[in-house]
Amino acid sequence: MDVSGSRPAGAVRARVEAGPPERPRSSRRRPSGQPPALPHHVQVTGVWWLTAAVLLVSLTVGFFVGGLRGPGIAVTDADDEVVAWLAGVNAPGLLPTMRTVAELSSWPAVNVLLWGLLLTLLILRRLRHLLVVLAAWIVQGLLIQYEVAPLVQRSRPFGVEFRTDWTAWALPSELVAALVVTLMGLVYGLVPEGRWRQRGKWIATGLVAMVGLARVYLGVEAPTDVLVAVAVGVAVSLLGFRLFTPNEIFPVTYRRGRGAHLDVEGARGIAIRRALDDQLGVLVDEVTPFGLAGSAGSTPLRITLTGDPPRWLFGKLYARSHLRADRWYKLGRELLYGRLEDERPFHSVRRLVQQEDYALSLMQRAGLPSPAPYGFVELTPEREYLLVTEFFDGATELGEAPVDNEVIDEGLLIVRRLWDAGLAHRDIKPANLLVRNGRLLLIDVAFVEIRPTPWRQAVDLANMMLCLALRSSPQQVYQRARRHFTDDEISEGFAAAHGLALPSQLRHLIRAEGRDLHAEFQTLLPARPQRIGIQRWSLRRIGLLVLTAVLLVVLGKISSFVLVNNDVTTTTLEIGGMACDRPEPLWLEAQSVPSASAVPCLNPLPAGWTFAGANVRNGWSQITLDHDRVGPAALVVRLDPTCDVSGAVQQPSGRPATQRYERSRPGSSVDAATWYSVIPGGCFTARFDPTGDAGSAVVDEANSVVDFVTRAQLDRTLNARSNGRLHLDPG
């Protein structure tokens, strides 16, 4: 079947020689050392931020791990000097203004910004940007809250009054890092690159600087706390966006279009022209997108050649984004159906383009009406390639063209020739079938398979018949099909073609028709065929499903800890104990209730008791212990400024200036009780709640495991560590 029209023949130069003579070329090889048409430039900003973050975190851990000693004392002293100086600045309205600015970094405000950003990205269908924001948020939360802060164990600034709320450890600042990641998501996920993004960066920088200054002025954080948090937040976010959503592939635009369609203006457009000239000897006037509606896996282009009259070539631009999309698509199909046939992912963009170029050659060799391949050019090694083929000028998609018996016969003969050549197209749909001058053409051979299974060949037949019936009728197509195929072959096709075996565009068009064409064809058959199942089970698929389920559970748990972190119960210190001889967590505990004359701590735990966690924030702190026999959270010790002892019975206290009370809880186990220790400026509440009869020995252990360290002792320890430079309380 000759459908080439004015198709050129021979080498590339001869095929496009209808225009003016081309410049002579002696070689198409790029000299060694010469950059490719579109060099891949690594933006060093993210590398610098990563270097700064790693350096600051390393220095922080090196200075503070093992306790407040040596260099950590010097850094803390310098930080506290700055905090004290700023806290001493007084001006009318300054304090309420700083409190208002600091509220921008509060968990409610940050969560509103975050969830608003995620919802906006979801509405705009920027799923990759959404995933980067989520990943950056989770990574910074895990890194700061669960890794760096527990290692460093830095208290809030010493010797100043806290004039706003705070939670857990000071270094790095969780709130500032969370604000930075959210603002980076707003800038890189919603603001187009260029002048507006630069303005957005300056606005975000100004907001973070104001918030950091406000929190230092209010005494809850030191400059080092803010600086390390900013470096971590920016580095994590910037690297995520640069690596997974590069602007040249995933630009932030508000034009309608698919993410698979790359921008071919600017540097990429110049690179395409240069590569076609250098590597194929083709002089180009214009490169424009073409047929975007029917393409989801590449960027289709119409290439206008230099000359009069104008001539065109067709190009498909492939990039790493298309390779990743292909991998995810095939992984999703495997999870849903198993590997139907020949669905292994490609490992490089070059292999992806080579496969389609080779498939085009096979189609030509089999005499099928498909575009003639002219080769492909390299724009960026292993990242971007342009496949060049013949352009079918004047052709119309099957879904918009009249279909008569001649077109139907040509479509059926295409399937027969595919079968005879041992090929399967695997993506027969109206967008891949063109009609020109009454002749049917087959395009987009990226999924062509050599020596397919009979099932795959049968699917091609059924899909072709369904496509033809969209513009005619099932009865007409079926009658013509019986001239080329037996009833058994047609029945096998409709038994195999269902579900994912039908291309998505074909399914949507059939649904839009309001008719069940598949069922209409089956009623025409001598007997209704039994459906051929497409589910394929294997050990690999079972393993992938299990792994996916585990990953979803883990991500859900991580998200619940990191994304929903405005709950007071999540202000954990992530440490292994609250021993009375370890002053770092006790200093923070004393800062939570500055009026308390003492803080609770733990003696060595008897057998059966384990430390479950500690929570500290402005206004209260809490220690939780588990017991192997009486259950989790068997003993919870809380420090508050005051407590309600009404209804409790006063008991003798062995400590000076301490009043002890005890209250049994009605309805609980016989040993459940709450003990109160009222001290000057504070109160300890110990809630003992066993799940069963604990016994007197466990009750005695619960009473003896909790001890106290006075504020004066903690202050003396701090003075001794710092040689008198640091003091726990102001003045």
XYZ file of C-alpha atoms in Angstrom:
731
model
C 0.000 0.000 0.000
C 1.559 3.270 -1.083
C 0.497 6.056 1.278
C 3.654 8.126 1.260
C 2.417 10.754 -1.197
C 5.467 12.910 -1.719
C 7.600 10.883 0.654
C 11.317 11.448 -0.008
C 13.586 8.447 -0.376
C 17.222 7.669 0.277
C 19.422 9.398 2.800
C 18.221 12.238 4.998
C 19.777 14.875 2.752
C 18.009 13.446 -0.276
C 14.690 13.153 1.534
C 14.514 16.832 2.363
C 16.070 18.174 -0.811
C 12.895 19.730 -2.184
C 13.993 23.142 -0.886
C 17.147 25.081 -1.778
C 20.407 23.126 -1.789
C 21.759 22.548 1.684
C 25.173 23.527 2.914
C 27.689 20.761 2.285
C 28.651 18.805 5.369
C 31.668 16.562 5.600
C 30.816 15.109 8.984
C 27.959 14.766 11.441
C 30.217 13.950 14.401
C 30.475 16.446 17.243
C 34.161 17.208 17.897
C 35.513 16.022 21.234
C 35.110 18.655 23.901
C 32.367 20.535 22.083
C 29.224 20.814 24.251
C 25.995 19.156 23.093
C 23.206 21.197 21.554
C 21.466 21.629 24.907
C 24.051 21.269 27.707
C 22.761 20.215 31.109
C 23.749 22.962 33.514
C 23.719 22.009 37.163
C 22.490 25.014 39.128
C 24.967 25.415 41.929
C 22.624 27.296 44.245
C 21.218 24.080 45.641
C 24.715 22.647 46.061
C 25.807 25.717 48.024
C 22.778 25.514 50.269
C 23.360 21.790 50.799
C 27.006 22.466 51.650
C 26.013 25.200 54.099
C 23.386 22.974 55.722
C 25.745 20.011 56.070
C 28.498 22.255 57.455
C 26.235 23.985 59.968
C 24.625 20.732 61.117
C 28.038 19.064 61.443
C 29.400 21.968 63.486
C 26.261 22.010 65.607
C 26.493 18.316 66.402
C 30.240 18.590 66.982
C 29.859 21.509 69.393
C 26.888 20.267 71.405
C 26.817 16.479 71.311
C 27.752 15.017 74.663
C 26.455 17.987 76.656
C 26.942 21.716 77.046
C 30.729 21.915 77.218
C 33.717 23.479 75.468
C 32.804 25.132 72.147
C 29.108 24.702 72.922
C 29.515 27.011 75.927
C 31.157 29.698 73.789
C 28.462 29.523 71.098
C 25.691 29.584 73.697
C 27.271 32.529 75.510
C 27.571 34.538 72.282
C 24.006 33.664 71.285
C 22.628 34.603 74.688
C 24.417 37.941 74.559
C 22.605 38.750 71.313
C 19.275 37.548 72.696
C 19.702 39.587 75.878
C 20.634 42.702 73.913
C 17.633 42.400 71.582
C 15.271 41.567 74.440
C 16.380 44.750 76.168
C 15.307 46.962 73.256
C 12.111 48.784 74.198
C 9.912 50.897 71.956
C 6.193 51.706 71.939
C 4.260 48.871 70.323
C 7.382 46.782 69.634
C 6.462 43.832 71.866
C 2.944 43.231 70.436
C 4.299 43.717 66.921
C 6.989 41.102 67.463
C 4.453 38.706 68.954
C 2.226 39.165 65.912
C 5.145 38.543 63.537
C 6.204 35.451 65.510
C 2.683 34.052 65.121
C 3.419 33.605 61.415
C 5.609 30.659 62.421
C 3.135 29.129 64.888
C 1.907 25.636 64.094
C -1.663 26.782 63.294
C -0.404 29.440 60.860
C 2.142 27.120 59.212
C -0.417 24.325 58.906
C -2.930 26.662 57.258
C -0.255 27.723 54.751
C 0.862 24.127 54.158
C -2.567 22.610 53.635
C -3.618 25.575 51.517
C -0.531 25.037 49.355
C -1.161 21.288 49.033
C -4.804 21.850 48.114
C -3.859 24.473 45.516
C -1.241 22.190 43.939
C -3.808 19.385 43.851
C -6.369 21.619 42.132
C -3.743 22.770 39.629
C -2.753 19.108 39.114
C 0.899 19.774 39.871
C 1.255 16.426 41.564
C 5.025 16.288 41.245
C 5.401 19.670 42.972
C 2.952 18.470 45.634
C 5.016 15.344 46.280
C 8.211 17.405 46.516
C 6.603 19.717 49.097
C 5.398 16.736 51.131
C 8.781 15.019 50.906
C 10.659 18.195 51.895
C 8.309 18.740 54.824
C 8.707 15.180 56.059
C 12.484 15.113 55.560
C 13.085 18.387 57.412
C 10.745 17.276 60.203
C 12.461 13.931 60.634
C 15.923 15.463 60.376
C 15.310 18.240 62.886
C 12.824 16.730 65.330
C 14.113 13.166 65.410
C 17.811 13.391 64.527
C 19.633 16.688 65.098
C 17.680 18.125 68.040
C 17.891 14.956 70.213
C 21.629 14.724 69.492
C 22.296 18.373 70.297
C 19.847 18.744 73.239
C 20.115 22.513 73.372
C 17.905 24.374 75.818
C 16.213 27.689 75.182
C 18.314 30.846 75.708
C 19.425 31.258 79.318
C 18.902 34.322 81.455
C 15.983 35.844 79.515
C 12.218 35.956 79.871
C 10.214 33.943 77.353
C 7.499 36.131 75.889
C 5.884 33.743 73.420
C 5.120 30.057 73.078
C 7.763 27.416 72.300
C 8.040 23.635 72.033
C 10.785 21.080 72.687
C 14.459 21.678 71.859
C 15.696 24.985 70.505
C 18.319 23.884 67.967
C 17.423 23.771 65.122
C 14.180 25.739 65.257
C 11.354 23.431 64.155
C 8.940 26.271 63.536
C 11.320 28.333 61.414
C 12.334 25.293 59.328
C 8.680 24.387 58.768
C 7.913 27.960 57.698
C 10.882 27.972 55.313
C 9.818 24.707 53.631
C 6.261 25.988 53.239
C 7.354 29.312 51.747
C 9.759 27.520 49.383
C 6.851 25.359 48.252
C 4.758 28.469 47.608
C 7.522 30.115 45.573
C 8.633 27.086 43.525
C 5.226 25.441 43.214
C 2.998 28.410 42.391
C 5.136 31.274 41.053
C 6.418 31.103 37.451
C 10.161 31.364 36.917
C 11.497 34.810 36.123
C 10.813 38.211 37.565
C 7.859 37.125 39.676
C 9.723 34.212 41.237
C 12.647 36.476 42.094
C 10.234 38.819 43.822
C 8.686 35.876 45.616
C 12.100 34.788 46.860
C 12.793 38.255 48.274
C 9.385 38.369 49.952
C 9.926 34.921 51.468
C 13.419 35.925 52.631
C 12.007 39.038 54.265
C 9.275 37.075 56.048
C 11.712 34.480 57.377
C 14.125 37.211 58.530
C 11.319 39.042 60.326
C 10.052 35.870 61.990
C 13.559 34.835 63.050
C 14.267 38.292 64.471
C 10.944 38.287 66.304
C 11.560 34.900 67.923
C 15.039 36.000 69.018
C 13.630 39.270 70.398
C 10.974 37.337 72.333
C 13.713 35.230 73.925
C 12.640 31.763 72.799
C 15.377 31.152 70.226
C 18.957 32.211 69.568
C 20.486 33.280 66.229
C 22.186 29.901 65.763
C 18.855 28.090 66.212
C 17.289 30.156 63.437
C 20.305 30.056 61.101
C 20.652 26.257 61.136
C 16.886 25.820 60.631
C 16.898 28.151 57.618
C 19.849 26.329 56.046
C 18.221 22.918 56.501
C 14.810 24.071 55.240
C 16.163 25.820 52.145
C 18.616 23.039 51.256
C 16.041 20.241 51.512
C 13.397 22.134 49.530
C 15.730 23.550 46.886
C 17.365 20.209 46.158
C 13.972 18.542 45.923
C 12.653 21.057 43.408
C 15.891 21.169 41.387
C 16.199 17.382 41.163
C 12.582 16.318 40.685
C 10.835 19.355 39.181
C 13.440 21.190 37.077
C 11.845 24.226 35.530
C 12.902 23.354 31.976
C 10.858 20.138 32.216
C 8.141 21.039 34.755
C 7.643 24.776 34.334
C 5.166 26.563 36.585
C 2.711 28.029 34.098
C -0.967 28.777 34.096
C -1.476 27.726 30.494
C -3.558 24.633 29.951
C -1.577 21.600 28.866
C -0.076 18.311 29.941
C 3.054 17.927 31.978
C 4.508 15.684 29.258
C 4.646 18.599 26.822
C 7.913 20.490 27.123
C 8.438 24.099 26.182
C 10.223 24.305 22.813
C 10.874 28.026 22.916
C 14.034 29.737 24.111
C 17.184 27.687 24.641
C 15.539 24.363 23.820
C 14.155 25.668 20.529
C 17.580 26.971 19.516
C 19.138 23.638 20.525
C 16.644 21.698 18.374
C 17.483 23.751 15.293
C 21.204 23.421 15.916
C 21.025 19.660 16.507
C 18.980 19.061 13.343
C 21.469 21.076 11.322
C 24.593 19.518 12.833
C 23.456 15.894 13.131
C 21.001 15.436 10.234
C 21.972 18.253 7.886
C 18.440 19.673 8.026
C 17.909 23.442 7.928
C 14.883 24.456 9.977
C 12.743 27.588 9.893
C 10.308 26.794 12.683
C 9.596 24.201 15.372
C 6.073 24.230 16.798
C 4.014 21.842 18.979
C 1.579 19.749 16.966
C -1.134 17.282 17.910
C -0.730 17.723 21.667
C -4.250 16.493 22.448
C -3.470 12.920 21.426
C -0.048 12.674 23.021
C 0.687 12.001 26.687
C 4.116 10.363 26.569
C 6.197 12.826 24.537
C 6.175 16.313 23.018
C 5.041 16.069 19.363
C 6.418 18.757 17.039
C 5.999 19.959 13.485
C 9.350 20.914 11.991
C 9.169 23.418 9.121
C 12.124 23.099 6.760
C 13.841 25.959 5.009
C 12.684 26.264 1.404
C 9.912 27.310 -0.929
C 7.394 25.740 -0.960
C 7.576 24.833 2.744
C 8.001 21.195 3.713
C 7.607 19.566 7.083
C 8.988 16.789 9.220
C 7.488 15.362 12.373
C 9.409 15.196 15.634
C 8.838 13.601 19.031
C 10.820 15.140 21.855
C 11.698 12.745 24.673
C 13.218 13.725 28.021
C 13.934 12.071 31.345
C 10.498 13.135 32.571
C 8.935 10.902 29.911
C 11.219 8.052 30.948
C 10.171 8.402 34.595
C 6.513 8.628 33.581
C 6.896 5.425 31.573
C 8.406 3.667 34.561
C 5.629 4.764 36.933
C 2.971 3.892 34.354
C 4.317 0.379 33.925
C 4.708 -0.073 37.673
C 1.073 0.937 38.150
C -0.068 -1.502 35.472
C 1.932 -4.288 37.086
C 0.368 -3.604 40.488
C -3.138 -3.556 38.995
C -2.857 -6.352 36.433
C 0.575 -7.904 36.488
C 2.897 -7.735 33.506
C 0.623 -8.383 30.556
C 3.372 -8.591 27.965
C 6.641 -6.817 27.152
C 6.176 -4.112 29.782
C 9.627 -3.854 31.245
C 10.638 -0.222 31.797
C 13.381 1.439 29.779
C 16.567 2.362 31.629
C 17.560 5.420 29.608
C 16.033 7.993 27.284
C 18.406 6.850 24.543
C 17.017 3.296 24.718
C 13.463 4.635 24.619
C 14.125 6.605 21.419
C 16.149 3.794 19.837
C 13.230 1.423 20.367
C 10.784 3.665 18.506
C 13.244 4.414 15.703
C 13.821 0.684 15.249
C 10.072 0.002 15.350
C 9.536 2.548 12.569
C 12.075 0.703 10.446
C 10.310 -2.600 11.074
C 6.986 -1.088 10.014
C 8.557 0.203 6.813
C 10.116 -3.181 6.100
C 6.722 -4.839 6.548
C 5.162 -2.409 4.036
C 2.826 -0.865 6.584
C 1.528 2.703 6.093
C 3.533 4.322 8.863
C 5.877 7.343 8.856
C 9.326 6.940 7.362
C 12.035 7.259 10.046
C 14.758 9.863 9.525
C 16.718 9.028 12.683
C 17.038 10.961 15.912
C 19.252 13.728 17.252
C 20.806 14.203 20.648
C 20.079 17.422 22.523
C 21.467 16.486 25.933
C 23.274 13.151 26.366
C 21.109 10.647 28.236
C 18.523 13.348 28.980
C 16.834 14.705 25.827
C 16.512 13.317 22.286
C 14.406 14.251 19.270
C 13.026 11.500 17.021
C 12.466 12.706 13.432
C 9.998 11.089 11.026
C 7.937 11.833 7.973
C 5.084 14.322 8.451
C 1.694 13.319 7.024
C 0.562 16.694 5.735
C -3.182 17.059 5.253
C -4.055 13.953 7.294
C -7.004 13.907 9.695
C -7.527 11.799 12.782
C -9.870 8.873 12.296
C -12.267 10.282 14.871
C -12.886 13.323 12.652
C -12.768 11.731 9.183
C -15.449 9.985 7.118
C -15.113 6.215 7.173
C -16.329 4.146 4.208
C -15.797 0.543 3.199
C -12.431 1.340 1.633
C -11.099 2.871 4.859
C -12.510 -0.041 6.858
C -10.796 -2.537 4.579
C -7.499 -0.678 4.880
C -7.726 -0.727 8.673
C -8.392 -4.447 8.712
C -5.567 -5.076 6.224
C -3.200 -3.144 8.513
C -3.955 -5.637 11.281
C -3.519 -8.573 8.885
C -0.128 -7.232 7.750
C 0.915 -6.758 11.376
C 0.024 -10.382 12.035
C 1.865 -11.574 8.937
C 4.985 -9.603 9.923
C 4.900 -10.955 13.489
C 4.224 -7.506 14.991
C 1.715 -5.954 17.370
C 1.060 -2.222 17.536
C -0.357 -2.376 21.113
C -1.798 1.161 21.028
C -4.410 1.241 18.280
C -6.727 4.175 19.001
C -8.306 6.986 16.921
C -5.439 9.408 17.647
C -2.976 6.930 16.088
C -5.043 6.356 12.946
C -4.963 9.098 10.289
C -6.949 9.418 7.076
C -5.404 11.232 4.090
C -6.870 11.200 0.599
C -9.098 8.299 1.589
C -6.150 6.181 2.784
C -5.631 5.005 6.351
C -2.266 5.637 8.046
C -0.874 4.155 11.276
C 1.362 6.292 13.516
C 2.945 6.258 17.006
C 4.717 2.915 16.961
C 6.537 3.416 20.273
C 4.936 0.301 21.790
C 5.400 -2.032 18.819
C 6.271 -5.562 19.897
C 8.059 -8.223 17.898
C 6.705 -11.784 18.044
C 3.813 -10.959 20.360
C 1.500 -13.506 21.896
C -1.732 -14.416 20.087
C -3.605 -12.579 22.849
C -1.854 -9.312 22.030
C -2.488 -9.739 18.292
C -6.164 -10.418 18.966
C -6.394 -7.226 21.015
C -5.067 -5.220 18.040
C -7.858 -6.617 15.845
C -10.628 -5.795 18.318
C -9.288 -2.289 18.965
C -9.100 -1.582 15.220
C -12.689 -2.731 14.732
C -13.901 -0.584 17.621
C -12.072 2.468 16.236
C -13.623 1.973 12.800
C -17.099 1.432 14.289
C -16.953 4.828 16.019
C -17.305 6.477 12.576
C -19.488 3.819 10.945
C -21.403 0.951 12.565
C -20.521 -2.386 14.191
C -22.576 -4.241 11.562
C -20.664 -2.624 8.675
C -17.266 -3.245 10.253
C -18.146 -6.833 11.171
C -19.285 -7.670 7.640
C -16.050 -6.279 6.153
C -13.946 -8.031 8.819
C -15.314 -11.441 7.827
C -13.613 -10.947 4.435
C -10.192 -10.922 6.116
C -10.634 -12.851 9.409
C -12.535 -15.883 10.586
C -15.302 -15.716 13.182
C -12.999 -17.495 15.635
C -10.316 -14.813 15.205
C -12.820 -11.994 15.658
C -14.336 -13.734 18.702
C -10.900 -14.135 20.235
C -10.258 -10.418 19.741
C -13.384 -9.332 21.623
C -12.775 -11.943 24.310
C -9.335 -10.438 24.913
C -10.038 -6.689 24.467
C -11.472 -5.360 27.710
C -10.317 -3.313 30.662
C -6.772 -2.046 30.381
C -6.321 -3.778 27.030
C -8.337 -0.930 25.480
C -6.416 2.374 25.206
C -7.835 5.064 27.468
C -8.786 7.373 24.573
C -10.747 4.580 22.922
C -12.579 3.803 26.179
C -13.502 7.466 26.649
C -14.777 7.841 23.081
C -16.894 4.696 23.346
C -18.342 5.986 26.616
C -19.045 9.369 25.014
C -20.990 7.628 22.217
C -23.496 6.419 24.778
C -23.394 2.949 23.242
C -21.677 -0.255 24.221
C -19.921 -0.985 20.951
C -18.100 -3.922 22.487
C -21.401 -5.581 23.412
C -22.898 -4.807 19.984
C -20.025 -6.622 18.280
C -20.501 -9.605 20.571
C -24.165 -9.898 19.609
C -23.121 -10.181 15.965
C -20.821 -13.144 16.632
C -22.102 -16.709 16.229
C -21.610 -17.254 19.974
C -20.862 -14.850 22.764
C -17.149 -15.375 23.574
C -15.913 -16.124 27.056
C -13.813 -13.236 28.386
C -10.071 -13.888 28.486
C -8.685 -12.770 31.840
C -5.887 -10.224 31.890
C -4.849 -10.600 35.504
C -1.328 -12.021 35.737
C -0.054 -13.138 39.136
C 3.600 -13.699 39.927
C 5.891 -13.670 42.927
C 7.225 -10.335 41.733
C 3.765 -8.763 41.667
C 2.900 -10.136 45.123
C 6.179 -8.778 46.473
C 5.549 -5.357 44.923
C 2.036 -5.232 46.398
C 3.327 -6.126 49.853
C 6.148 -3.597 49.578
C 3.737 -0.895 48.414
C 1.392 -1.600 51.324
C 4.266 -1.418 53.798
C 5.513 1.841 52.298
C 2.029 3.372 52.462
C 1.699 2.399 56.130
C 5.142 3.805 56.945
C 4.441 7.030 55.045
C 1.094 7.324 56.797
C 2.740 6.965 60.198
C 5.460 9.463 59.311
C 2.909 11.916 57.955
C 0.797 11.644 61.094
C 3.819 12.561 63.206
C 5.211 15.293 60.986
C 2.227 16.848 59.217
C -0.098 17.009 62.216
C 2.338 18.456 64.726
C 0.320 21.205 66.379
C -0.963 18.715 68.963
C 0.603 19.303 72.346
C 1.328 15.606 72.738
C 3.830 15.639 69.869
C 6.322 18.011 71.497
C 8.536 15.098 72.425
C 12.220 15.394 73.208
C 13.074 12.059 71.534
C 15.629 11.153 74.200
C 16.294 7.990 76.166
C 15.656 9.213 79.683
C 15.359 12.027 82.217
C 18.096 10.999 84.631
C 18.750 13.305 87.557
C 22.472 13.525 86.671
C 21.844 14.646 83.059
C 21.222 18.420 83.287
C 20.466 19.274 79.605
C 16.845 18.025 79.537
C 16.345 19.211 83.113
C 17.360 22.770 82.140
C 14.743 22.701 79.397
C 12.222 21.280 81.845
C 12.991 24.114 84.272
C 12.500 26.633 81.446
C 9.028 25.223 80.744
C 7.796 26.427 84.163
C 10.174 29.239 85.200
C 8.372 29.769 88.508
C 8.914 26.196 89.766
C 11.565 25.816 92.463
C 12.330 22.217 91.373
C 11.813 19.842 88.442
C 11.058 16.105 88.404
C 13.672 13.622 87.227
C 14.111 9.850 87.284
C 16.199 7.593 89.469
C 17.611 4.419 87.886
C 14.591 2.396 86.759
C 13.862 -0.932 88.477
C 13.370 -4.078 86.430
C 10.156 -3.957 84.418
C 10.053 -0.170 84.039
C 10.989 1.545 80.759
C 11.205 5.176 79.739
C 8.453 5.908 77.186
C 9.088 9.576 76.431
C 9.261 13.161 77.612
C 7.267 16.158 76.433
C 8.346 19.732 77.126
C 6.835 23.006 76.004
C 6.179 26.469 77.330
C 3.942 26.082 80.409
C 4.297 22.380 81.221
C 6.420 19.259 80.869
C 5.710 15.551 81.188
C 7.524 12.226 81.687
C 5.924 8.894 80.748
C 6.975 5.435 81.958
C 5.796 1.991 80.822
C 5.753 -1.215 82.824
C 5.999 -4.695 81.371
C 3.256 -6.108 83.630
C 0.884 -3.247 84.381
C 0.827 -1.727 80.933
C 1.908 1.301 78.879
C 1.850 4.795 80.367
C 1.621 3.207 83.799
C 3.163 6.305 85.375
C 2.864 9.830 83.972
C 4.616 12.666 85.811
C 3.689 16.222 84.873
C 5.074 19.603 85.933
C 2.669 22.568 85.916
C 2.642 26.032 87.526
C -0.376 24.992 89.614
C -2.595 21.981 90.164
C -6.044 21.291 91.600
C -5.812 19.209 94.773
C -9.448 19.557 95.783
C -10.731 16.229 97.053
C -7.224 14.851 97.539
C -6.013 13.674 100.940
C -2.896 15.314 102.316
C -0.079 12.921 103.109
C 3.180 13.367 105.011
C 5.995 14.783 102.876
C 9.621 14.009 103.472
C 10.814 17.087 101.549
C 11.050 20.627 102.860
C 8.635 23.223 101.464
C 6.678 20.448 99.743
C 3.069 19.456 100.347
C 1.994 15.994 99.255
C -1.542 14.931 98.369
C -3.050 11.691 97.114
C -6.323 10.978 95.316
C -7.709 7.583 94.367
C -9.626 7.408 91.098
C -13.107 5.900 91.359
C -13.844 3.227 88.795
C -10.180 2.416 88.217
C -8.122 -0.498 89.481
C -7.514 -0.757 93.198
C -3.964 0.639 92.913
C -4.725 3.533 90.538
C -4.027 6.885 92.131
C -2.791 10.410 91.514
C -0.133 11.956 93.716
C 0.485 15.685 93.945
C 3.632 17.396 95.168
C 3.038 21.119 95.601
C 6.263 23.147 95.632
C 6.903 26.897 95.575
C 5.900 28.109 92.111
C 4.887 24.728 90.747
C 3.277 21.337 91.179
C 4.198 17.758 90.248
C 1.334 15.439 89.308
C 2.126 11.719 89.227
C -0.669 9.615 87.724
C -0.289 5.887 88.373
C -2.769 3.917 86.263
C -2.069 0.177 86.034
C -4.246 -2.030 83.841
C -4.647 -4.555 86.646
C -3.684 -5.266 90.220
C -0.164 -3.880 90.419
C 0.733 -5.067 93.867
C 2.414 -3.143 96.619
C 5.928 -3.681 95.213
C 5.101 -1.961 91.908
C 3.304 0.861 93.747
C 6.366 1.401 95.926
C 8.580 1.431 92.815
C 6.326 4.028 91.219
C 6.734 6.202 94.305
C 10.488 5.791 94.488
C 11.402 6.094 90.788
C 10.533 9.814 90.641
C 12.995 12.252 92.184
C 13.489 16.035 92.097
C 16.294 18.453 91.334
C 15.999 21.985 92.652
C 16.294 25.004 90.453
C 19.193 26.239 92.519
C 21.102 23.005 91.850
C 20.497 23.317 88.105
C 21.667 26.932 88.162
C 24.845 25.996 90.045
C 25.581 23.248 87.502
C 25.143 25.710 84.641
C 27.366 28.303 86.313
C 30.068 25.707 86.907
C 29.939 24.493 83.303
C 30.218 28.028 81.896
C 32.568 29.515 84.490
C 29.854 31.909 85.608
C 28.943 33.179 82.133
C 25.502 31.503 81.886
C 22.596 31.733 84.315
C 19.347 29.803 84.252
C 17.070 32.717 85.177
C 17.038 36.402 84.240
C 18.953 38.823 86.448
